[in-house]
């Protein structure tokens, strides 16, 4: 054993003793690690000197910076179930929390974010450690985890919710999210695009981009929870994201300009990313620029540079009334720079030559006072942590009034094969031109996972006639929007994208690296061939397909849904008489529930579930967490059992809701514990990713 290994072994033995690093018996949250010293004298000196914090509030500002952020959640607003979830939170979990005491202190009840519309966002100071200290709080925690996995709730930092709200999105907007991962803001954009749930294919779309290939898959997971046909995830460097082409209404080729762009930049390349964004913004469009930095060099300096180089093509919008209740500080017009050694510079003339590669002229405020006043930098919004117990944040809304001047002067540099010559001097112009063309194909394919191709089906594809006949699809069903992920062999899954995303994909296959798009609407099921159709409905795409399906629908009651979601493969006779008689006539089915106005205790939103009728039984093809979601809306709670403690009262309640235990043919009720492990889900005959939600429902913690 070498000296280094012996030292490591000795250190481990020492730390394993009582009081050592590995001892957790009496440890609190974060035990085993040295306390982080949250002090930085240069940081404090810098922000005190800049005067960004109102007089007399600096100590509060620093105290807030040292405290952990409160947990915040957002209810997915576009789904018809949002009101049901909000009702459940307010009238059940939040009321129960108010009665809980931990270590002699009452728990502070969650509060709605005052500036978020319709009480769809809430914050609480409870940590995960606290959540696990009480059975009631743990129930709340498991509710959050399960609903997050189902896409009905997002756990998102409060200030991160601000930029999408300021974009003023409408269903027809073409939207680009330039630095999208991990995807919480992207989810908001999708929600706003689908504000009208009766429209299965909004005219607009969201293209969500990230430079990191692995983070793109996290982005895919976030987006998939919302089951939208109007989302595409791509993998590019945002500072040189390719300019895309589309077919215009007159049959010509045109350049895609976005109605809305979210430019939530990382702490590098801000100028280049922002420039690339405004270049691709449509005239009349809005781009929201945001950072999690309070530093004017990353904030106002970037905005000032954009405004100056735009020569009037951009202007800062006044967003002061858009989020009533949000506290923010106006942007500043004066600032100076400090090096990490504490050296201050008021303007570019003071910067020594040996620092010119690190400090640039655009980092300082504009020297022309008239230009500076016309920029209206005070319209920028800086959110300070201590004002509403949030993270620090900066956001600015830019409106494009005309094409960017370098686009007007040198239009040729933006064609696919044009030379880069003809643009002089200015570094911002040069940066934009250097990144104006799509990266070469070999670079696009060098890193990350190899993706299967996206293949659009033609209208005369032989897969369609049996599907059209079986489901009696309406004549306006857009067959050309259906795609698959293989050129060869049998099609295992069919997906759909919106008309405009199809337009983008067909015209730009060599320009962009698509990671994922569309929503799954059908999956191959060998049992279906005897009924005349080899494809069953996929729950993910039911809200997209539902408006086009004109047959094979069964209207079910609350009790029917409880049976279908808690039993593996119940007999048809277990359904109420009306549903039973309907089901006897069909194979693949849509189970449809509609609110009963005479029963205010039942769910007040429509529910559509995918199912399959066998010879004598019926099953629902619904992913695990969605099952829990619907059961909770029906008043049935389902929660994980703690190891070694047996079933909880809630689990017994589920079994009592569906009285039959073991039926004459051996069909068993699905216990909540089995459901949580994914057992007895009614799709055992499927393999791999043919299973509903297979490999896609990741566990949140």
Short mmCIF file of N, CA and C in Angstrom, two decimals, residues 315-441:
data_model
loop_
_atom_site.label_atom_id
_atom_site.label_comp_id
_atom_site.label_asym_id
_atom_site.label_seq_id
_atom_site.Cartn_x
_atom_site.Cartn_y
_atom_site.Cartn_z
N UNK A 315 -34.92 48.99 -29.30
CA UNK A 315 -35.20 49.89 -28.18
C UNK A 315 -35.61 49.06 -26.97
N UNK A 316 -35.32 49.63 -25.80
CA UNK A 316 -35.72 48.97 -24.56
C UNK A 316 -37.20 49.23 -24.30
N UNK A 317 -37.95 48.15 -24.07
CA UNK A 317 -39.37 48.29 -23.76
C UNK A 317 -39.55 48.61 -22.28
N UNK A 318 -40.59 49.34 -21.98
CA UNK A 318 -40.93 49.64 -20.59
C UNK A 318 -41.83 48.52 -20.06
N UNK A 319 -41.26 47.66 -19.22
CA UNK A 319 -42.00 46.52 -18.68
C UNK A 319 -42.42 46.75 -17.23
N UNK A 320 -42.43 48.00 -16.81
CA UNK A 320 -42.65 48.30 -15.39
C UNK A 320 -44.04 47.90 -14.90
N UNK A 321 -45.03 47.84 -15.80
CA UNK A 321 -46.39 47.51 -15.35
C UNK A 321 -46.79 46.08 -15.70
N UNK A 322 -45.87 45.33 -16.29
CA UNK A 322 -46.23 43.99 -16.77
C UNK A 322 -46.36 42.96 -15.66
N UNK A 323 -45.64 43.16 -14.56
CA UNK A 323 -45.70 42.22 -13.44
C UNK A 323 -45.99 42.97 -12.15
N UNK A 324 -47.23 43.40 -11.96
CA UNK A 324 -47.56 44.11 -10.73
C UNK A 324 -47.30 43.22 -9.51
N UNK A 325 -46.68 43.81 -8.51
CA UNK A 325 -46.34 43.05 -7.31
C UNK A 325 -44.87 42.67 -7.25
N UNK A 326 -44.18 42.71 -8.40
CA UNK A 326 -42.75 42.39 -8.41
C UNK A 326 -41.94 43.62 -8.03
N UNK A 327 -41.05 43.46 -7.06
CA UNK A 327 -40.18 44.56 -6.65
C UNK A 327 -38.87 44.48 -7.43
N UNK A 328 -38.46 45.58 -8.02
CA UNK A 328 -37.23 45.60 -8.80
C UNK A 328 -36.62 46.99 -8.77
N UNK A 329 -35.34 47.03 -9.07
CA UNK A 329 -34.61 48.30 -9.14
C UNK A 329 -34.35 48.65 -10.60
N UNK A 330 -34.48 49.93 -10.97
CA UNK A 330 -34.22 50.30 -12.36
C UNK A 330 -32.75 50.14 -12.72
N UNK A 331 -32.49 49.95 -14.00
CA UNK A 331 -31.13 49.82 -14.47
C UNK A 331 -30.30 51.06 -14.19
N UNK A 332 -29.01 50.90 -14.14
CA UNK A 332 -28.10 52.02 -13.82
C UNK A 332 -27.45 52.53 -15.10
N UNK A 333 -26.97 53.78 -15.04
CA UNK A 333 -26.30 54.40 -16.19
C UNK A 333 -24.83 54.68 -15.90
N UNK A 334 -24.41 54.45 -14.67
CA UNK A 334 -23.01 54.66 -14.31
C UNK A 334 -22.49 53.44 -13.56
N UNK A 335 -21.32 53.02 -13.92
CA UNK A 335 -20.64 51.93 -13.21
C UNK A 335 -19.17 51.96 -13.57
N UNK A 336 -18.38 51.26 -12.82
CA UNK A 336 -16.95 51.14 -13.12
C UNK A 336 -16.50 49.71 -12.87
N UNK A 337 -15.27 49.43 -13.27
CA UNK A 337 -14.75 48.06 -13.21
C UNK A 337 -13.75 47.90 -12.08
N UNK A 338 -13.73 46.69 -11.54
CA UNK A 338 -12.72 46.36 -10.55
C UNK A 338 -12.10 45.01 -10.91
N UNK A 339 -10.79 44.93 -10.84
CA UNK A 339 -10.11 43.66 -11.10
C UNK A 339 -10.19 42.78 -9.86
N UNK A 340 -9.82 41.51 -10.02
CA UNK A 340 -9.85 40.61 -8.88
C UNK A 340 -8.83 40.98 -7.82
N UNK A 341 -7.88 41.85 -8.18
CA UNK A 341 -6.92 42.34 -7.18
C UNK A 341 -7.42 43.58 -6.46
N UNK A 342 -8.59 44.12 -6.90
CA UNK A 342 -9.14 45.30 -6.25
C UNK A 342 -8.80 46.61 -6.92
N UNK A 343 -8.23 46.56 -8.14
CA UNK A 343 -7.88 47.77 -8.88
C UNK A 343 -9.12 48.29 -9.62
N UNK A 344 -9.41 49.59 -9.48
CA UNK A 344 -10.59 50.19 -10.10
C UNK A 344 -10.22 50.92 -11.38
N UNK A 345 -11.14 50.87 -12.37
CA UNK A 345 -11.01 51.66 -13.60
C UNK A 345 -12.36 52.31 -13.90
N UNK A 346 -12.32 53.64 -14.10
CA UNK A 346 -13.57 54.37 -14.36
C UNK A 346 -13.93 54.38 -15.84
N UNK A 347 -12.95 54.38 -16.71
CA UNK A 347 -13.23 54.33 -18.15
C UNK A 347 -12.07 53.66 -18.88
N UNK A 348 -12.26 53.46 -20.17
CA UNK A 348 -11.31 52.70 -20.98
C UNK A 348 -9.92 53.33 -21.00
N UNK A 349 -9.87 54.65 -20.91
CA UNK A 349 -8.58 55.34 -21.00
C UNK A 349 -7.66 54.99 -19.84
N UNK A 350 -8.22 54.52 -18.73
CA UNK A 350 -7.40 54.18 -17.56
C UNK A 350 -6.85 52.76 -17.61
N UNK A 351 -7.33 51.95 -18.54
CA UNK A 351 -6.95 50.54 -18.57
C UNK A 351 -5.57 50.38 -19.21
N UNK A 352 -4.62 49.78 -18.50
CA UNK A 352 -3.28 49.57 -19.08
C UNK A 352 -3.33 48.60 -20.26
N UNK A 353 -2.39 48.76 -21.17
CA UNK A 353 -2.36 47.97 -22.40
C UNK A 353 -2.33 46.48 -22.11
N UNK A 354 -1.62 46.08 -21.07
CA UNK A 354 -1.50 44.64 -20.80
C UNK A 354 -2.81 44.01 -20.33
N UNK A 355 -3.85 44.83 -20.08
CA UNK A 355 -5.16 44.29 -19.70
C UNK A 355 -6.19 44.42 -20.82
N UNK A 356 -5.78 44.88 -21.99
CA UNK A 356 -6.75 45.11 -23.06
C UNK A 356 -7.38 43.84 -23.59
N UNK A 357 -6.75 42.71 -23.39
CA UNK A 357 -7.36 41.46 -23.85
C UNK A 357 -8.45 40.96 -22.92
N UNK A 358 -8.40 41.42 -21.65
CA UNK A 358 -9.42 41.00 -20.67
C UNK A 358 -10.50 42.05 -20.47
N UNK A 359 -10.14 43.30 -20.55
CA UNK A 359 -11.09 44.40 -20.35
C UNK A 359 -11.30 45.08 -21.69
N UNK A 360 -12.57 45.19 -22.11
CA UNK A 360 -12.90 45.76 -23.40
C UNK A 360 -13.62 47.09 -23.25
N UNK A 361 -13.56 47.96 -24.27
CA UNK A 361 -14.22 49.27 -24.17
C UNK A 361 -15.71 49.16 -23.91
N UNK A 362 -16.35 48.10 -24.45
CA UNK A 362 -17.81 47.97 -24.30
C UNK A 362 -18.24 47.61 -22.88
N UNK A 363 -17.26 47.34 -22.01
CA UNK A 363 -17.61 47.05 -20.62
C UNK A 363 -17.92 48.31 -19.81
N UNK A 364 -17.57 49.47 -20.36
CA UNK A 364 -17.80 50.73 -19.66
C UNK A 364 -19.07 51.41 -20.17
N UNK A 365 -19.64 52.31 -19.38
CA UNK A 365 -20.82 53.03 -19.85
C UNK A 365 -20.48 53.89 -21.07
N UNK A 366 -21.46 54.11 -21.95
CA UNK A 366 -21.23 55.01 -23.08
C UNK A 366 -20.81 56.40 -22.60
N UNK A 367 -19.88 57.02 -23.31
CA UNK A 367 -19.38 58.34 -22.88
C UNK A 367 -20.23 59.48 -23.40
N UNK A 368 -20.99 59.26 -24.45
CA UNK A 368 -21.86 60.28 -25.01
C UNK A 368 -23.13 60.37 -24.16
N UNK A 369 -23.27 61.45 -23.43
CA UNK A 369 -24.38 61.58 -22.48
C UNK A 369 -25.74 61.59 -23.17
N UNK A 370 -25.80 62.19 -24.36
CA UNK A 370 -27.08 62.22 -25.07
C UNK A 370 -27.49 60.82 -25.52
N UNK A 371 -26.52 60.07 -26.06
CA UNK A 371 -26.79 58.68 -26.45
C UNK A 371 -27.21 57.85 -25.25
N UNK A 372 -26.51 58.07 -24.14
CA UNK A 372 -26.82 57.31 -22.93
C UNK A 372 -28.24 57.58 -22.46
N UNK A 373 -28.67 58.84 -22.50
CA UNK A 373 -30.02 59.18 -22.07
C UNK A 373 -31.07 58.56 -22.99
N UNK A 374 -30.78 58.52 -24.29
CA UNK A 374 -31.74 57.96 -25.26
C UNK A 374 -31.89 56.45 -25.14
N UNK A 375 -30.88 55.82 -24.55
CA UNK A 375 -30.96 54.36 -24.38
C UNK A 375 -32.00 53.95 -23.35
N UNK A 376 -32.28 54.83 -22.40
CA UNK A 376 -33.27 54.55 -21.34
C UNK A 376 -32.92 53.27 -20.57
N UNK A 377 -31.65 53.17 -20.15
CA UNK A 377 -31.21 51.97 -19.43
C UNK A 377 -31.97 51.75 -18.13
N UNK A 378 -32.61 52.80 -17.65
CA UNK A 378 -33.39 52.64 -16.41
C UNK A 378 -34.58 51.69 -16.61
N UNK A 379 -34.90 51.37 -17.85
CA UNK A 379 -35.98 50.41 -18.11
C UNK A 379 -35.55 48.97 -17.86
N UNK A 380 -34.26 48.73 -17.72
CA UNK A 380 -33.80 47.41 -17.30
C UNK A 380 -34.29 47.15 -15.88
N UNK A 381 -34.41 45.89 -15.51
CA UNK A 381 -34.94 45.52 -14.20
C UNK A 381 -33.92 44.66 -13.45
N UNK A 382 -33.55 45.10 -12.25
CA UNK A 382 -32.62 44.33 -11.42
C UNK A 382 -33.37 43.90 -10.16
N UNK A 383 -33.44 42.59 -9.95
CA UNK A 383 -34.15 42.06 -8.77
C UNK A 383 -33.11 41.76 -7.70
N UNK A 384 -33.26 42.38 -6.54
CA UNK A 384 -32.32 42.19 -5.44
C UNK A 384 -32.86 41.11 -4.48
N UNK A 385 -31.98 40.26 -3.97
CA UNK A 385 -32.41 39.09 -3.18
C UNK A 385 -33.24 39.42 -1.94
N UNK A 386 -32.91 40.53 -1.27
CA UNK A 386 -33.57 40.80 0.01
C UNK A 386 -34.94 41.43 -0.13
N UNK A 387 -35.31 41.86 -1.32
CA UNK A 387 -36.60 42.54 -1.48
C UNK A 387 -37.78 41.58 -1.44
N UNK A 388 -37.60 40.38 -2.00
CA UNK A 388 -38.71 39.41 -1.97
C UNK A 388 -38.22 37.99 -1.74
N UNK A 389 -37.07 37.87 -1.07
CA UNK A 389 -36.51 36.56 -0.72
C UNK A 389 -36.35 35.67 -1.96
N UNK A 390 -35.62 36.20 -2.94
CA UNK A 390 -35.37 35.48 -4.19
C UNK A 390 -33.88 35.47 -4.48
N UNK A 391 -33.51 34.87 -5.60
CA UNK A 391 -32.16 35.02 -6.10
C UNK A 391 -31.99 36.39 -6.73
N UNK A 392 -30.75 36.77 -6.98
CA UNK A 392 -30.50 38.00 -7.71
C UNK A 392 -30.71 37.77 -9.19
N UNK A 393 -31.19 38.81 -9.91
CA UNK A 393 -31.54 38.60 -11.31
C UNK A 393 -31.55 39.94 -12.05
N UNK A 394 -31.31 39.85 -13.35
CA UNK A 394 -31.37 41.02 -14.22
C UNK A 394 -32.14 40.64 -15.47
N UNK A 395 -33.01 41.54 -15.92
CA UNK A 395 -33.80 41.25 -17.12
C UNK A 395 -34.06 42.55 -17.87
N UNK A 396 -34.02 42.46 -19.19
CA UNK A 396 -34.32 43.60 -20.06
C UNK A 396 -35.10 43.10 -21.26
N UNK A 397 -36.06 43.90 -21.71
CA UNK A 397 -36.91 43.54 -22.84
C UNK A 397 -36.57 44.45 -24.02
N UNK A 398 -36.12 43.85 -25.11
CA UNK A 398 -35.75 44.59 -26.32
C UNK A 398 -36.79 44.36 -27.41
N UNK A 399 -37.17 45.45 -28.08
CA UNK A 399 -38.10 45.38 -29.21
C UNK A 399 -37.34 45.79 -30.46
N UNK A 400 -37.52 45.00 -31.53
CA UNK A 400 -36.82 45.27 -32.79
C UNK A 400 -37.69 46.13 -33.70
N UNK A 401 -37.19 47.32 -34.06
CA UNK A 401 -37.94 48.27 -34.87
C UNK A 401 -37.58 48.19 -36.35
N UNK A 402 -36.39 47.66 -36.65
CA UNK A 402 -35.92 47.60 -38.03
C UNK A 402 -34.82 46.53 -38.12
N UNK A 403 -34.44 46.11 -39.34
CA UNK A 403 -33.34 45.15 -39.45
C UNK A 403 -32.06 45.74 -38.85
N UNK A 404 -31.20 44.86 -38.36
CA UNK A 404 -29.94 45.33 -37.81
C UNK A 404 -29.11 45.97 -38.92
N UNK A 405 -28.38 47.04 -38.62
CA UNK A 405 -27.68 47.79 -39.68
C UNK A 405 -26.71 46.97 -40.49
N UNK A 406 -26.01 46.02 -39.84
CA UNK A 406 -25.07 45.22 -40.63
C UNK A 406 -25.79 44.23 -41.53
N UNK A 407 -27.04 43.86 -41.19
CA UNK A 407 -27.84 43.04 -42.11
C UNK A 407 -28.22 43.85 -43.35
N UNK A 408 -28.49 45.13 -43.16
CA UNK A 408 -28.85 45.98 -44.29
C UNK A 408 -27.65 46.25 -45.19
N UNK A 409 -26.49 46.48 -44.56
CA UNK A 409 -25.31 46.88 -45.34
C UNK A 409 -24.64 45.71 -46.04
N UNK A 410 -24.60 44.57 -45.36
CA UNK A 410 -23.86 43.43 -45.89
C UNK A 410 -24.73 42.17 -45.91
N UNK A 411 -25.82 42.20 -46.66
CA UNK A 411 -26.73 41.05 -46.60
C UNK A 411 -26.12 39.76 -47.08
N UNK A 412 -25.10 39.83 -47.97
CA UNK A 412 -24.56 38.60 -48.53
C UNK A 412 -23.87 37.72 -47.51
N UNK A 413 -23.38 38.30 -46.42
CA UNK A 413 -22.64 37.49 -45.46
C UNK A 413 -23.54 36.48 -44.76
N UNK A 414 -24.86 36.59 -44.93
CA UNK A 414 -25.75 35.68 -44.23
C UNK A 414 -26.29 34.58 -45.12
N UNK A 415 -25.85 34.52 -46.39
CA UNK A 415 -26.23 33.38 -47.21
C UNK A 415 -25.34 32.20 -46.86
N UNK A 416 -25.79 31.01 -47.20
CA UNK A 416 -25.15 29.80 -46.70
C UNK A 416 -23.69 29.68 -47.11
N UNK A 417 -23.37 30.08 -48.36
CA UNK A 417 -22.00 29.88 -48.84
C UNK A 417 -21.29 31.19 -49.16
N UNK A 418 -21.74 32.28 -48.58
CA UNK A 418 -21.16 33.57 -48.93
C UNK A 418 -19.85 33.80 -48.22
N UNK A 419 -18.97 34.68 -48.76
CA UNK A 419 -17.70 35.00 -48.11
C UNK A 419 -17.93 35.89 -46.91
N UNK A 420 -16.93 35.97 -46.04
CA UNK A 420 -17.02 36.77 -44.82
C UNK A 420 -16.46 38.18 -45.00
N UNK A 421 -16.07 38.53 -46.21
CA UNK A 421 -15.43 39.81 -46.40
C UNK A 421 -16.45 40.93 -46.42
N UNK A 422 -15.96 42.14 -46.38
CA UNK A 422 -16.81 43.31 -46.56
C UNK A 422 -17.27 43.94 -45.29
N UNK A 423 -16.90 43.42 -44.13
CA UNK A 423 -17.30 44.02 -42.86
C UNK A 423 -16.05 44.44 -42.12
N UNK A 424 -16.02 45.65 -41.70
CA UNK A 424 -14.81 46.13 -41.07
C UNK A 424 -14.98 46.35 -39.60
N UNK A 425 -13.85 46.59 -39.02
CA UNK A 425 -13.56 47.19 -37.76
C UNK A 425 -14.25 46.72 -36.52
N UNK A 426 -15.50 47.07 -36.34
CA UNK A 426 -16.10 46.94 -35.02
C UNK A 426 -16.16 45.49 -34.57
N UNK A 427 -15.79 45.27 -33.31
CA UNK A 427 -15.66 43.90 -32.81
C UNK A 427 -17.01 43.19 -32.74
N UNK A 428 -18.07 43.93 -32.40
CA UNK A 428 -19.38 43.29 -32.31
C UNK A 428 -19.83 42.84 -33.69
N UNK A 429 -19.66 43.72 -34.71
CA UNK A 429 -20.01 43.32 -36.07
C UNK A 429 -19.20 42.10 -36.47
N UNK A 430 -17.90 42.14 -36.22
CA UNK A 430 -17.03 41.05 -36.64
C UNK A 430 -17.44 39.75 -35.98
N UNK A 431 -17.75 39.79 -34.67
CA UNK A 431 -18.18 38.59 -33.97
C UNK A 431 -19.43 38.01 -34.62
N UNK A 432 -20.39 38.89 -34.95
CA UNK A 432 -21.64 38.39 -35.51
C UNK A 432 -21.42 37.77 -36.87
N UNK A 433 -20.56 38.37 -37.67
CA UNK A 433 -20.32 37.84 -39.00
C UNK A 433 -19.59 36.51 -38.94
N UNK A 434 -18.62 36.42 -38.04
CA UNK A 434 -17.89 35.17 -37.91
C UNK A 434 -18.80 34.02 -37.53
N UNK A 435 -19.92 34.34 -36.92
CA UNK A 435 -20.83 33.28 -36.47
C UNK A 435 -22.11 33.24 -37.29
N UNK A 436 -22.13 33.92 -38.44
CA UNK A 436 -23.39 34.06 -39.16
C UNK A 436 -23.78 32.82 -39.94
N UNK A 437 -22.82 31.94 -40.21
CA UNK A 437 -23.14 30.75 -40.99
C UNK A 437 -23.25 29.53 -40.08
N UNK A 438 -24.03 28.52 -40.51
CA UNK A 438 -24.13 27.32 -39.68
C UNK A 438 -22.80 26.61 -39.59
N UNK A 439 -22.52 25.95 -38.46
CA UNK A 439 -21.26 25.22 -38.34
C UNK A 439 -21.22 24.09 -39.35
N UNK A 440 -20.02 23.66 -39.78
CA UNK A 440 -19.92 22.58 -40.75
C UNK A 440 -20.51 21.29 -40.21
N UNK A 441 -20.99 20.46 -41.11
CA UNK A 441 -21.66 19.22 -40.72
C UNK A 441 -20.79 18.33 -39.85
#
